[in-house]
mmCIF file with all atom_site columns, C-alpha atoms in Angstrom:
data_model
loop_
_atom_site.group_PDB
_atom_site.id
_atom_site.type_symbol
_atom_site.label_atom_id
_atom_site.label_alt_id
_atom_site.label_comp_id
_atom_site.label_asym_id
_atom_site.label_entity_id
_atom_site.label_seq_id
_atom_site.pdbx_PDB_ins_code
_atom_site.Cartn_x
_atom_site.Cartn_y
_atom_site.Cartn_z
_atom_site.occupancy
_atom_site.B_iso_or_equiv
_atom_site.pdbx_formal_charge
_atom_site.auth_seq_id
_atom_site.auth_comp_id
_atom_site.auth_asym_id
_atom_site.auth_atom_id
_atom_site.pdbx_PDB_model_num
ATOM 1   C CA . GLU A 1 1   ? -6.198  16.377  -4.099  1.00 80.00 ? 235 GLU A CA 1
ATOM 2   C CA . ASP A 1 2   ? -4.774  14.403  -1.185  1.00 85.00 ? 236 ASP A CA 1
ATOM 3   C CA . GLN A 1 3   ? -1.004  14.581  -0.791  1.00 91.00 ? 237 GLN A CA 1
ATOM 4   C CA . VAL A 1 4   ? 1.379   12.637  1.441   1.00 95.00 ? 238 VAL A CA 1
ATOM 5   C CA . THR A 1 5   ? 5.086   13.434  1.731   1.00 96.00 ? 239 THR A CA 1
ATOM 6   C CA . GLN A 1 6   ? 7.566   11.371  3.711   1.00 97.00 ? 240 GLN A CA 1
ATOM 7   C CA . SER A 1 7   ? 11.005  12.363  4.957   1.00 97.00 ? 241 SER A CA 1
ATOM 8   C CA . PRO A 1 8   ? 13.786  11.513  4.921   1.00 97.00 ? 242 PRO A CA 1
ATOM 9   C CA . GLU A 1 9   ? 13.960  9.349   1.795   1.00 96.00 ? 243 GLU A CA 1
ATOM 10  C CA . ALA A 1 10  ? 16.569  7.155   3.473   1.00 97.00 ? 244 ALA A CA 1
ATOM 11  C CA . LEU A 1 11  ? 17.803  6.868   7.049   1.00 98.00 ? 245 LEU A CA 1
ATOM 12  C CA . ARG A 1 12  ? 20.796  4.929   8.312   1.00 98.00 ? 246 ARG A CA 1
ATOM 13  C CA . LEU A 1 13  ? 20.999  4.211   12.039  1.00 97.00 ? 247 LEU A CA 1
ATOM 14  C CA . GLN A 1 14  ? 23.281  2.290   14.335  1.00 97.00 ? 248 GLN A CA 1
ATOM 15  C CA . GLU A 1 15  ? 21.649  -0.401  16.404  1.00 97.00 ? 249 GLU A CA 1
ATOM 16  C CA . GLY A 1 16  ? 20.186  1.243   19.477  1.00 97.00 ? 250 GLY A CA 1
ATOM 17  C CA . GLU A 1 17  ? 20.153  4.746   17.965  1.00 97.00 ? 251 GLU A CA 1
ATOM 18  C CA . SER A 1 18  ? 16.576  6.047   18.260  1.00 98.00 ? 252 SER A CA 1
ATOM 19  C CA . SER A 1 19  ? 15.074  8.315   15.608  1.00 98.00 ? 253 SER A CA 1
ATOM 20  C CA . SER A 1 20  ? 11.823  9.400   13.917  1.00 98.00 ? 254 SER A CA 1
ATOM 21  C CA . LEU A 1 21  ? 10.331  9.222   10.445  1.00 98.00 ? 255 LEU A CA 1
ATOM 22  C CA . ASN A 1 22  ? 8.065   12.025  9.263   1.00 98.00 ? 256 ASN A CA 1
ATOM 23  C CA . CYS A 1 23  ? 4.860   11.921  7.221   1.00 98.00 ? 257 CYS A CA 1
ATOM 24  C CA . SER A 1 24  ? 3.249   15.235  6.213   1.00 97.00 ? 258 SER A CA 1
ATOM 25  C CA . TYR A 1 25  ? -0.252  15.053  4.805   1.00 96.00 ? 259 TYR A CA 1
ATOM 26  C CA . THR A 1 26  ? -2.820  17.282  3.147   1.00 93.00 ? 260 THR A CA 1
ATOM 27  C CA . VAL A 1 27  ? -6.184  15.552  3.215   1.00 87.00 ? 261 VAL A CA 1
ATOM 28  C CA . SER A 1 28  ? -9.743  16.771  3.147   1.00 82.00 ? 262 SER A CA 1
ATOM 29  C CA . GLY A 1 29  ? -11.588 15.140  6.025   1.00 84.00 ? 263 GLY A CA 1
ATOM 30  C CA . LEU A 1 30  ? -9.054  12.593  7.248   1.00 86.00 ? 264 LEU A CA 1
ATOM 31  C CA . ARG A 1 31  ? -10.594 9.133   7.573   1.00 85.00 ? 265 ARG A CA 1
ATOM 32  C CA . GLY A 1 32  ? -7.378  7.456   8.648   1.00 89.00 ? 266 GLY A CA 1
ATOM 33  C CA . LEU A 1 33  ? -3.581  7.765   8.579   1.00 94.00 ? 267 LEU A CA 1
ATOM 34  C CA . PHE A 1 34  ? -1.863  4.430   8.020   1.00 95.00 ? 268 PHE A CA 1
ATOM 35  C CA . TRP A 1 35  ? 1.668   3.151   8.525   1.00 97.00 ? 269 TRP A CA 1
ATOM 36  C CA . TYR A 1 36  ? 2.988   0.111   6.679   1.00 97.00 ? 270 TYR A CA 1
ATOM 37  C CA . ARG A 1 37  ? 6.280   -1.758  6.638   1.00 97.00 ? 271 ARG A CA 1
ATOM 38  C CA . GLN A 1 38  ? 7.551   -3.219  3.352   1.00 97.00 ? 272 GLN A CA 1
ATOM 39  C CA . ASP A 1 39  ? 10.417  -5.694  3.102   1.00 97.00 ? 273 ASP A CA 1
ATOM 40  C CA . PRO A 1 40  ? 12.213  -6.206  -0.242  1.00 94.00 ? 274 PRO A CA 1
ATOM 41  C CA . GLY A 1 41  ? 10.175  -8.356  -2.614  1.00 93.00 ? 275 GLY A CA 1
ATOM 42  C CA . LYS A 1 42  ? 7.144   -8.379  -0.309  1.00 95.00 ? 276 LYS A CA 1
ATOM 43  C CA . GLY A 1 43  ? 3.836   -6.581  -0.091  1.00 96.00 ? 277 GLY A CA 1
ATOM 44  C CA . PRO A 1 44  ? 3.237   -3.786  2.459   1.00 96.00 ? 278 PRO A CA 1
ATOM 45  C CA . GLU A 1 45  ? 2.482   -5.082  5.950   1.00 96.00 ? 279 GLU A CA 1
ATOM 46  C CA . PHE A 1 46  ? 0.022   -3.094  8.050   1.00 94.00 ? 280 PHE A CA 1
ATOM 47  C CA . LEU A 1 47  ? 1.395   -1.518  11.246  1.00 96.00 ? 281 LEU A CA 1
ATOM 48  C CA . PHE A 1 48  ? -0.923  1.209   12.582  1.00 94.00 ? 282 PHE A CA 1
ATOM 49  C CA . THR A 1 49  ? -4.012  3.288   11.887  1.00 93.00 ? 283 THR A CA 1
ATOM 50  C CA . LEU A 1 50  ? -4.436  6.712   13.478  1.00 95.00 ? 284 LEU A CA 1
ATOM 51  C CA . TYR A 1 51  ? -7.711  8.602   13.220  1.00 91.00 ? 285 TYR A CA 1
ATOM 52  C CA . SER A 1 52  ? -7.443  11.871  15.134  1.00 92.00 ? 286 SER A CA 1
ATOM 53  C CA . ALA A 1 53  ? -4.840  14.398  16.255  1.00 95.00 ? 287 ALA A CA 1
ATOM 54  C CA . GLY A 1 54  ? -3.236  13.448  19.547  1.00 96.00 ? 288 GLY A CA 1
ATOM 55  C CA . GLU A 1 55  ? -3.693  9.728   19.009  1.00 97.00 ? 289 GLU A CA 1
ATOM 56  C CA . GLU A 1 56  ? -0.717  7.419   19.629  1.00 97.00 ? 290 GLU A CA 1
ATOM 57  C CA . LYS A 1 57  ? -0.192  3.712   19.009  1.00 97.00 ? 291 LYS A CA 1
ATOM 58  C CA . GLU A 1 58  ? 2.704   1.444   19.936  1.00 97.00 ? 292 GLU A CA 1
ATOM 59  C CA . LYS A 1 59  ? 4.025   -1.907  18.804  1.00 95.00 ? 293 LYS A CA 1
ATOM 60  C CA . GLU A 1 60  ? 7.312   -3.214  20.168  1.00 95.00 ? 294 GLU A CA 1
ATOM 61  C CA . ARG A 1 61  ? 9.969   -0.588  19.297  1.00 97.00 ? 295 ARG A CA 1
ATOM 62  C CA . LEU A 1 62  ? 7.614   1.491   17.125  1.00 98.00 ? 296 LEU A CA 1
ATOM 63  C CA . LYS A 1 63  ? 5.306   4.311   18.179  1.00 98.00 ? 297 LYS A CA 1
ATOM 64  C CA . ALA A 1 64  ? 3.144   6.281   15.771  1.00 98.00 ? 298 ALA A CA 1
ATOM 65  C CA . THR A 1 65  ? 1.759   9.723   16.601  1.00 98.00 ? 299 THR A CA 1
ATOM 66  C CA . LEU A 1 66  ? -0.581  12.087  14.761  1.00 97.00 ? 300 LEU A CA 1
ATOM 67  C CA . THR A 1 67  ? -1.041  15.856  14.603  1.00 96.00 ? 301 THR A CA 1
ATOM 68  C CA . LYS A 1 68  ? -3.351  17.830  12.324  1.00 93.00 ? 302 LYS A CA 1
ATOM 69  C CA . LYS A 1 69  ? -0.668  18.038  9.631   1.00 95.00 ? 303 LYS A CA 1
ATOM 70  C CA . GLU A 1 70  ? 1.897   15.338  10.362  1.00 97.00 ? 304 GLU A CA 1
ATOM 71  C CA . SER A 1 71  ? 2.449   11.839  11.621  1.00 98.00 ? 305 SER A CA 1
ATOM 72  C CA . PHE A 1 72  ? 5.654   10.525  13.135  1.00 98.00 ? 306 PHE A CA 1
ATOM 73  C CA . LEU A 1 73  ? 6.925   6.987   13.413  1.00 98.00 ? 307 LEU A CA 1
ATOM 74  C CA . HIS A 1 74  ? 9.308   6.875   16.360  1.00 98.00 ? 308 HIS A CA 1
ATOM 75  C CA . ILE A 1 75  ? 11.758  3.982   16.484  1.00 98.00 ? 309 ILE A CA 1
ATOM 76  C CA . THR A 1 76  ? 13.284  3.341   19.898  1.00 98.00 ? 310 THR A CA 1
ATOM 77  C CA . ALA A 1 77  ? 16.544  1.375   20.183  1.00 97.00 ? 311 ALA A CA 1
ATOM 78  C CA . PRO A 1 78  ? 16.205  -0.134  16.695  1.00 97.00 ? 312 PRO A CA 1
ATOM 79  C CA . LYS A 1 79  ? 17.585  -3.526  15.746  1.00 97.00 ? 313 LYS A CA 1
ATOM 80  C CA . PRO A 1 80  ? 18.864  -4.690  12.324  1.00 97.00 ? 314 PRO A CA 1
ATOM 81  C CA . GLU A 1 81  ? 15.597  -6.577  11.782  1.00 97.00 ? 315 GLU A CA 1
ATOM 82  C CA . ASP A 1 82  ? 13.777  -3.214  11.774  1.00 98.00 ? 316 ASP A CA 1
ATOM 83  C CA . SER A 1 83  ? 15.461  -2.439  8.448   1.00 98.00 ? 317 SER A CA 1
ATOM 84  C CA . ALA A 1 84  ? 12.727  -1.999  5.828   1.00 98.00 ? 318 ALA A CA 1
ATOM 85  C CA . THR A 1 85  ? 10.856  0.630   3.854   1.00 97.00 ? 319 THR A CA 1
ATOM 86  C CA . TYR A 1 86  ? 8.196   2.379   5.933   1.00 98.00 ? 320 TYR A CA 1
ATOM 87  C CA . LEU A 1 87  ? 5.181   3.698   4.047   1.00 97.00 ? 321 LEU A CA 1
ATOM 88  C CA . CYS A 1 88  ? 2.666   6.276   5.181   1.00 97.00 ? 322 CYS A CA 1
ATOM 89  C CA . ALA A 1 89  ? -0.786  6.550   3.592   1.00 95.00 ? 323 ALA A CA 1
ATOM 90  C CA . SER A 1 90  ? -3.919  8.627   4.103   1.00 92.00 ? 324 SER A CA 1
ATOM 91  C CA . ARG A 1 91  ? -7.577  8.081   3.385   1.00 87.00 ? 325 ARG A CA 1
ATOM 92  C CA . GLY A 1 92  ? -9.684  11.210  3.053   1.00 80.00 ? 326 GLY A CA 1
ATOM 93  C CA . GLY A 1 93  ? -13.398 11.816  3.257   1.00 70.00 ? 327 GLY A CA 1
ATOM 94  C CA . THR A 1 94  ? -13.655 12.856  -0.389  1.00 60.00 ? 328 THR A CA 1
ATOM 95  C CA . SER A 1 95  ? -11.406 10.082  -1.743  1.00 55.00 ? 329 SER A CA 1
ATOM 96  C CA . TYR A 1 96  ? -13.633 7.153   -0.998  1.00 58.00 ? 330 TYR A CA 1
ATOM 97  C CA . GLY A 1 97  ? -11.863 3.815   -1.012  1.00 64.00 ? 331 GLY A CA 1
ATOM 98  C CA . LYS A 1 98  ? -8.511  5.285   -1.979  1.00 75.00 ? 332 LYS A CA 1
ATOM 99  C CA . LEU A 1 99  ? -5.291  5.238   -0.011  1.00 86.00 ? 333 LEU A CA 1
ATOM 100 C CA . THR A 1 100 ? -2.823  7.956   -0.996  1.00 90.00 ? 334 THR A CA 1
ATOM 101 C CA . PHE A 1 101 ? 0.724   6.791   -0.309  1.00 94.00 ? 335 PHE A CA 1
ATOM 102 C CA . GLY A 1 102 ? 3.914   8.683   0.333   1.00 95.00 ? 336 GLY A CA 1
ATOM 103 C CA . GLN A 1 103 ? 7.170   7.689   -1.342  1.00 95.00 ? 337 GLN A CA 1
ATOM 104 C CA . GLY A 1 104 ? 8.405   5.811   1.703   1.00 96.00 ? 338 GLY A CA 1
ATOM 105 C CA . THR A 1 105 ? 11.465  6.009   3.957   1.00 97.00 ? 339 THR A CA 1
ATOM 106 C CA . ILE A 1 106 ? 14.130  3.338   3.535   1.00 97.00 ? 340 ILE A CA 1
ATOM 107 C CA . LEU A 1 107 ? 15.454  2.528   7.002   1.00 98.00 ? 341 LEU A CA 1
ATOM 108 C CA . THR A 1 108 ? 18.744  0.675   7.432   1.00 98.00 ? 342 THR A CA 1
ATOM 109 C CA . VAL A 1 109 ? 19.895  -0.308  10.911  1.00 98.00 ? 343 VAL A CA 1
ATOM 110 C CA . HIS A 1 110 ? 23.531  -1.378  11.179  1.00 97.00 ? 344 HIS A CA 1
ATOM 111 C CA . PRO A 1 111 ? 24.646  -3.772  13.935  1.00 95.00 ? 345 PRO A CA 1
ATOM 112 C CA . ASN B 2 1   ? -4.921  -18.041 6.940   1.00 64.00 ? 9   ASN B CA 1
ATOM 113 C CA . ALA B 2 2   ? -3.851  -17.041 3.406   1.00 78.00 ? 10  ALA B CA 1
ATOM 114 C CA . GLY B 2 3   ? -5.084  -13.411 3.428   1.00 94.00 ? 11  GLY B CA 1
ATOM 115 C CA . VAL B 2 4   ? -4.659  -11.912 -0.051  1.00 96.00 ? 12  VAL B CA 1
ATOM 116 C CA . THR B 2 5   ? -3.273  -14.231 -2.730  1.00 97.00 ? 13  THR B CA 1
ATOM 117 C CA . GLN B 2 6   ? -2.004  -13.007 -6.091  1.00 97.00 ? 14  GLN B CA 1
ATOM 118 C CA . THR B 2 7   ? -1.094  -15.055 -9.150  1.00 97.00 ? 15  THR B CA 1
ATOM 119 C CA . PRO B 2 8   ? 1.252   -15.176 -10.927 1.00 97.00 ? 16  PRO B CA 1
ATOM 120 C CA . LYS B 2 9   ? 4.203   -13.903 -8.859  1.00 96.00 ? 17  LYS B CA 1
ATOM 121 C CA . PHE B 2 10  ? 6.339   -13.156 -11.922 1.00 97.00 ? 18  PHE B CA 1
ATOM 122 C CA . GLN B 2 11  ? 5.484   -12.604 -15.583 1.00 97.00 ? 19  GLN B CA 1
ATOM 123 C CA . VAL B 2 12  ? 7.291   -11.480 -18.721 1.00 97.00 ? 20  VAL B CA 1
ATOM 124 C CA . LEU B 2 13  ? 5.153   -10.284 -21.631 1.00 97.00 ? 21  LEU B CA 1
ATOM 125 C CA . LYS B 2 14  ? 5.919   -9.075  -25.102 1.00 98.00 ? 22  LYS B CA 1
ATOM 126 C CA . THR B 2 15  ? 4.529   -5.716  -26.169 1.00 98.00 ? 23  THR B CA 1
ATOM 127 C CA . GLY B 2 16  ? 0.965   -6.156  -27.377 1.00 97.00 ? 24  GLY B CA 1
ATOM 128 C CA . GLN B 2 17  ? 0.270   -9.377  -25.479 1.00 97.00 ? 25  GLN B CA 1
ATOM 129 C CA . SER B 2 18  ? -2.595  -9.574  -23.031 1.00 97.00 ? 26  SER B CA 1
ATOM 130 C CA . MET B 2 19  ? -2.821  -11.136 -19.601 1.00 97.00 ? 27  MET B CA 1
ATOM 131 C CA . THR B 2 20  ? -4.940  -11.215 -16.473 1.00 98.00 ? 28  THR B CA 1
ATOM 132 C CA . LEU B 2 21  ? -3.597  -10.841 -12.955 1.00 98.00 ? 29  LEU B CA 1
ATOM 133 C CA . GLN B 2 22  ? -5.626  -12.778 -10.420 1.00 97.00 ? 30  GLN B CA 1
ATOM 134 C CA . CYS B 2 23  ? -6.355  -11.803 -6.823  1.00 98.00 ? 31  CYS B CA 1
ATOM 135 C CA . ALA B 2 24  ? -8.351  -13.593 -4.156  1.00 97.00 ? 32  ALA B CA 1
ATOM 136 C CA . GLN B 2 25  ? -8.941  -12.785 -0.481  1.00 96.00 ? 33  GLN B CA 1
ATOM 137 C CA . ASP B 2 26  ? -10.298 -15.079 2.207   1.00 95.00 ? 34  ASP B CA 1
ATOM 138 C CA . MET B 2 27  ? -11.055 -12.428 4.870   1.00 91.00 ? 35  MET B CA 1
ATOM 139 C CA . ASN B 2 28  ? -14.646 -11.725 3.751   1.00 90.00 ? 36  ASN B CA 1
ATOM 140 C CA . HIS B 2 29  ? -13.668 -8.135  2.951   1.00 90.00 ? 37  HIS B CA 1
ATOM 141 C CA . ASN B 2 30  ? -16.003 -5.890  0.988   1.00 88.00 ? 38  ASN B CA 1
ATOM 142 C CA . SER B 2 31  ? -13.482 -3.632  -0.752  1.00 89.00 ? 39  SER B CA 1
ATOM 143 C CA . MET B 2 32  ? -10.625 -4.635  -3.039  1.00 92.00 ? 40  MET B CA 1
ATOM 144 C CA . TYR B 2 33  ? -7.938  -2.609  -4.803  1.00 93.00 ? 41  TYR B CA 1
ATOM 145 C CA . TRP B 2 34  ? -5.243  -2.833  -7.446  1.00 96.00 ? 42  TRP B CA 1
ATOM 146 C CA . TYR B 2 35  ? -2.077  -0.726  -7.042  1.00 96.00 ? 43  TYR B CA 1
ATOM 147 C CA . ARG B 2 36  ? 1.115   -0.464  -9.012  1.00 97.00 ? 44  ARG B CA 1
ATOM 148 C CA . GLN B 2 37  ? 4.481   0.366   -7.445  1.00 97.00 ? 45  GLN B CA 1
ATOM 149 C CA . ASP B 2 38  ? 7.251   2.005   -9.423  1.00 94.00 ? 46  ASP B CA 1
ATOM 150 C CA . PRO B 2 39  ? 10.623  3.325   -8.205  1.00 87.00 ? 47  PRO B CA 1
ATOM 151 C CA . GLY B 2 40  ? 10.302  6.955   -7.176  1.00 80.00 ? 48  GLY B CA 1
ATOM 152 C CA . MET B 2 41  ? 6.515   6.950   -7.744  1.00 81.00 ? 49  MET B CA 1
ATOM 153 C CA . GLY B 2 42  ? 5.281   5.119   -4.694  1.00 86.00 ? 50  GLY B CA 1
ATOM 154 C CA . LEU B 2 43  ? 2.090   3.073   -4.743  1.00 94.00 ? 51  LEU B CA 1
ATOM 155 C CA . ARG B 2 44  ? -0.582  4.349   -7.122  1.00 94.00 ? 52  ARG B CA 1
ATOM 156 C CA . LEU B 2 45  ? -4.178  3.159   -7.293  1.00 93.00 ? 53  LEU B CA 1
ATOM 157 C CA . ILE B 2 46  ? -5.264  1.672   -10.633 1.00 96.00 ? 54  ILE B CA 1
ATOM 158 C CA . TYR B 2 47  ? -8.839  0.518   -9.895  1.00 95.00 ? 55  TYR B CA 1
ATOM 159 C CA . TYR B 2 48  ? -10.875 -0.344  -6.860  1.00 91.00 ? 56  TYR B CA 1
ATOM 160 C CA . SER B 2 49  ? -14.078 -2.165  -6.029  1.00 91.00 ? 57  SER B CA 1
ATOM 161 C CA . ALA B 2 50  ? -16.022 -0.874  -3.039  1.00 85.00 ? 58  ALA B CA 1
ATOM 162 C CA . SER B 2 51  ? -18.237 -3.941  -2.981  1.00 84.00 ? 59  SER B CA 1
ATOM 163 C CA . GLU B 2 52  ? -19.218 -6.907  -5.106  1.00 87.00 ? 60  GLU B CA 1
ATOM 164 C CA . GLY B 2 53  ? -20.640 -5.687  -8.402  1.00 87.00 ? 61  GLY B CA 1
ATOM 165 C CA . THR B 2 54  ? -19.027 -2.236  -8.399  1.00 90.00 ? 62  THR B CA 1
ATOM 166 C CA . THR B 2 55  ? -15.719 -0.965  -9.774  1.00 93.00 ? 63  THR B CA 1
ATOM 167 C CA . ASP B 2 56  ? -14.236 2.529   -10.064 1.00 91.00 ? 64  ASP B CA 1
ATOM 168 C CA . LYS B 2 57  ? -11.167 4.114   -11.625 1.00 93.00 ? 65  LYS B CA 1
ATOM 169 C CA . GLY B 2 58  ? -8.249  5.148   -9.502  1.00 90.00 ? 66  GLY B CA 1
ATOM 170 C CA . GLU B 2 59  ? -5.341  7.426   -10.265 1.00 90.00 ? 67  GLU B CA 1
ATOM 171 C CA . VAL B 2 60  ? -3.805  5.512   -13.228 1.00 95.00 ? 68  VAL B CA 1
ATOM 172 C CA . PRO B 2 61  ? -6.504  3.388   -14.948 1.00 97.00 ? 69  PRO B CA 1
ATOM 173 C CA . ASN B 2 62  ? -5.487  3.800   -18.594 1.00 96.00 ? 70  ASN B CA 1
ATOM 174 C CA . GLY B 2 63  ? -4.554  0.508   -20.267 1.00 96.00 ? 71  GLY B CA 1
ATOM 175 C CA . TYR B 2 64  ? -6.241  -1.656  -17.636 1.00 98.00 ? 72  TYR B CA 1
ATOM 176 C CA . ASN B 2 65  ? -9.600  -3.273  -17.022 1.00 97.00 ? 73  ASN B CA 1
ATOM 177 C CA . VAL B 2 66  ? -10.907 -5.012  -13.924 1.00 97.00 ? 74  VAL B CA 1
ATOM 178 C CA . SER B 2 67  ? -13.550 -7.539  -12.982 1.00 97.00 ? 75  SER B CA 1
ATOM 179 C CA . ARG B 2 68  ? -14.982 -8.137  -9.520  1.00 95.00 ? 76  ARG B CA 1
ATOM 180 C CA . LEU B 2 69  ? -15.905 -11.745 -10.126 1.00 89.00 ? 77  LEU B CA 1
ATOM 181 C CA . ASN B 2 70  ? -17.437 -12.290 -6.687  1.00 94.00 ? 78  ASN B CA 1
ATOM 182 C CA . LYS B 2 71  ? -16.772 -11.086 -3.157  1.00 94.00 ? 79  LYS B CA 1
ATOM 183 C CA . ARG B 2 72  ? -13.473 -13.000 -2.985  1.00 96.00 ? 80  ARG B CA 1
ATOM 184 C CA . GLU B 2 73  ? -11.933 -12.308 -6.395  1.00 97.00 ? 81  GLU B CA 1
ATOM 185 C CA . PHE B 2 74  ? -10.810 -9.167  -8.216  1.00 97.00 ? 82  PHE B CA 1
ATOM 186 C CA . SER B 2 75  ? -8.860  -9.504  -11.461 1.00 98.00 ? 83  SER B CA 1
ATOM 187 C CA . LEU B 2 76  ? -6.809  -6.963  -13.418 1.00 98.00 ? 84  LEU B CA 1
ATOM 188 C CA . ARG B 2 77  ? -6.496  -7.305  -17.192 1.00 98.00 ? 85  ARG B CA 1
ATOM 189 C CA . LEU B 2 78  ? -3.930  -5.782  -19.524 1.00 97.00 ? 86  LEU B CA 1
ATOM 190 C CA . GLU B 2 79  ? -5.446  -5.952  -23.012 1.00 94.00 ? 87  GLU B CA 1
ATOM 191 C CA . SER B 2 80  ? -2.356  -4.862  -24.958 1.00 96.00 ? 88  SER B CA 1
ATOM 192 C CA . ALA B 2 81  ? 0.722   -4.667  -22.758 1.00 97.00 ? 89  ALA B CA 1
ATOM 193 C CA . ALA B 2 82  ? 3.152   -1.769  -23.157 1.00 97.00 ? 90  ALA B CA 1
ATOM 194 C CA . PRO B 2 83  ? 6.669   -1.330  -21.706 1.00 97.00 ? 91  PRO B CA 1
ATOM 195 C CA . SER B 2 84  ? 5.282   1.493   -19.519 1.00 97.00 ? 92  SER B CA 1
ATOM 196 C CA . GLN B 2 85  ? 3.251   -1.143  -17.697 1.00 98.00 ? 93  GLN B CA 1
ATOM 197 C CA . THR B 2 86  ? 6.402   -2.811  -16.391 1.00 97.00 ? 94  THR B CA 1
ATOM 198 C CA . SER B 2 87  ? 5.869   -2.580  -12.645 1.00 98.00 ? 95  SER B CA 1
ATOM 199 C CA . VAL B 2 88  ? 5.067   -4.455  -9.471  1.00 98.00 ? 96  VAL B CA 1
ATOM 200 C CA . TYR B 2 89  ? 1.320   -4.899  -9.045  1.00 98.00 ? 97  TYR B CA 1
ATOM 201 C CA . PHE B 2 90  ? -0.297  -5.278  -5.639  1.00 98.00 ? 98  PHE B CA 1
ATOM 202 C CA . CYS B 2 91  ? -3.809  -6.337  -4.811  1.00 97.00 ? 99  CYS B CA 1
ATOM 203 C CA . ALA B 2 92  ? -5.290  -5.289  -1.481  1.00 95.00 ? 100 ALA B CA 1
ATOM 204 C CA . SER B 2 93  ? -8.534  -5.687  0.430   1.00 93.00 ? 101 SER B CA 1
ATOM 205 C CA . SER B 2 94  ? -10.216 -3.936  3.346   1.00 89.00 ? 102 SER B CA 1
ATOM 206 C CA . PRO B 2 95  ? -13.318 -4.680  5.392   1.00 83.00 ? 103 PRO B CA 1
ATOM 207 C CA . ALA B 2 96  ? -15.388 -1.511  5.152   1.00 70.00 ? 104 ALA B CA 1
ATOM 208 C CA . ARG B 2 97  ? -17.371 -0.028  2.311   1.00 60.00 ? 105 ARG B CA 1
ATOM 209 C CA . THR B 2 98  ? -16.859 3.520   3.487   1.00 57.00 ? 106 THR B CA 1
ATOM 210 C CA . GLY B 2 99  ? -13.167 3.485   4.197   1.00 54.00 ? 107 GLY B CA 1
ATOM 211 C CA . GLY B 2 100 ? -11.359 4.395   7.391   1.00 55.00 ? 108 GLY B CA 1
ATOM 212 C CA . THR B 2 101 ? -9.944  0.945   7.938   1.00 75.00 ? 109 THR B CA 1
ATOM 213 C CA . GLU B 2 102 ? -6.676  -0.592  6.956   1.00 84.00 ? 110 GLU B CA 1
ATOM 214 C CA . ALA B 2 103 ? -5.998  -2.433  3.714   1.00 88.00 ? 111 ALA B CA 1
ATOM 215 C CA . PHE B 2 104 ? -4.183  -5.771  3.594   1.00 92.00 ? 112 PHE B CA 1
ATOM 216 C CA . PHE B 2 105 ? -1.868  -6.446  0.679   1.00 95.00 ? 113 PHE B CA 1
ATOM 217 C CA . GLY B 2 106 ? -0.846  -9.481  -1.332  1.00 97.00 ? 114 GLY B CA 1
ATOM 218 C CA . GLN B 2 107 ? 2.761   -10.353 -2.112  1.00 96.00 ? 115 GLN B CA 1
ATOM 219 C CA . GLY B 2 108 ? 2.736   -8.715  -5.530  1.00 97.00 ? 116 GLY B CA 1
ATOM 220 C CA . THR B 2 109 ? 3.110   -9.651  -9.195  1.00 97.00 ? 117 THR B CA 1
ATOM 221 C CA . ARG B 2 110 ? 6.320   -8.549  -10.853 1.00 97.00 ? 118 ARG B CA 1
ATOM 222 C CA . LEU B 2 111 ? 5.525   -7.816  -14.494 1.00 98.00 ? 119 LEU B CA 1
ATOM 223 C CA . THR B 2 112 ? 8.061   -7.040  -17.192 1.00 97.00 ? 120 THR B CA 1
ATOM 224 C CA . VAL B 2 113 ? 6.912   -5.978  -20.666 1.00 97.00 ? 121 VAL B CA 1
ATOM 225 C CA . VAL B 2 114 ? 9.610   -6.230  -23.333 1.00 97.00 ? 122 VAL B CA 1
#
């Protein structure tokens, strides 16, 4: 069974204080590792897809990286508008059509 | 571009009542999904439809039924609502039949069963 675990559960940063969010996964035949952002009262918003170890993708202050067991979402010089819940999800080769989500990391950036 | 549209946005039901949650996507996607999100439980898959005419159970299907009405629409029905079905329900769609591509989510339906 696919499993995704995110840490920490909550992270408080000062504006400009860079940090990383962790996503550990156990998936048979990874078909994609996904990062989403979710604002309160909204649906998850797609950020990145990573397919193979060593792959990196960037968008503004966010960079996602992937190893064979983990993915990291690096946040460089965050701003208060980066405050949100960040969700990690996997899709495995034997779990057709299904995304397995982690619990999420609640990020708060103080000005 | 609307993306994935869910109706209603909010609903309160009494135990035993039935209702249907509607979902429509305008991205010509093949696959559609229903998830529920509960505090501390994350997002869990209820049912999915790989393509028009097919549906399959996800992780938590008990108490729900689905209909893939056409390529655009995928509805979720609660036949006899229970308090345990109080949750936020999200519909999602993705392009590919065989996975490996991202899913796009609607804004959610907040359901309370009293």
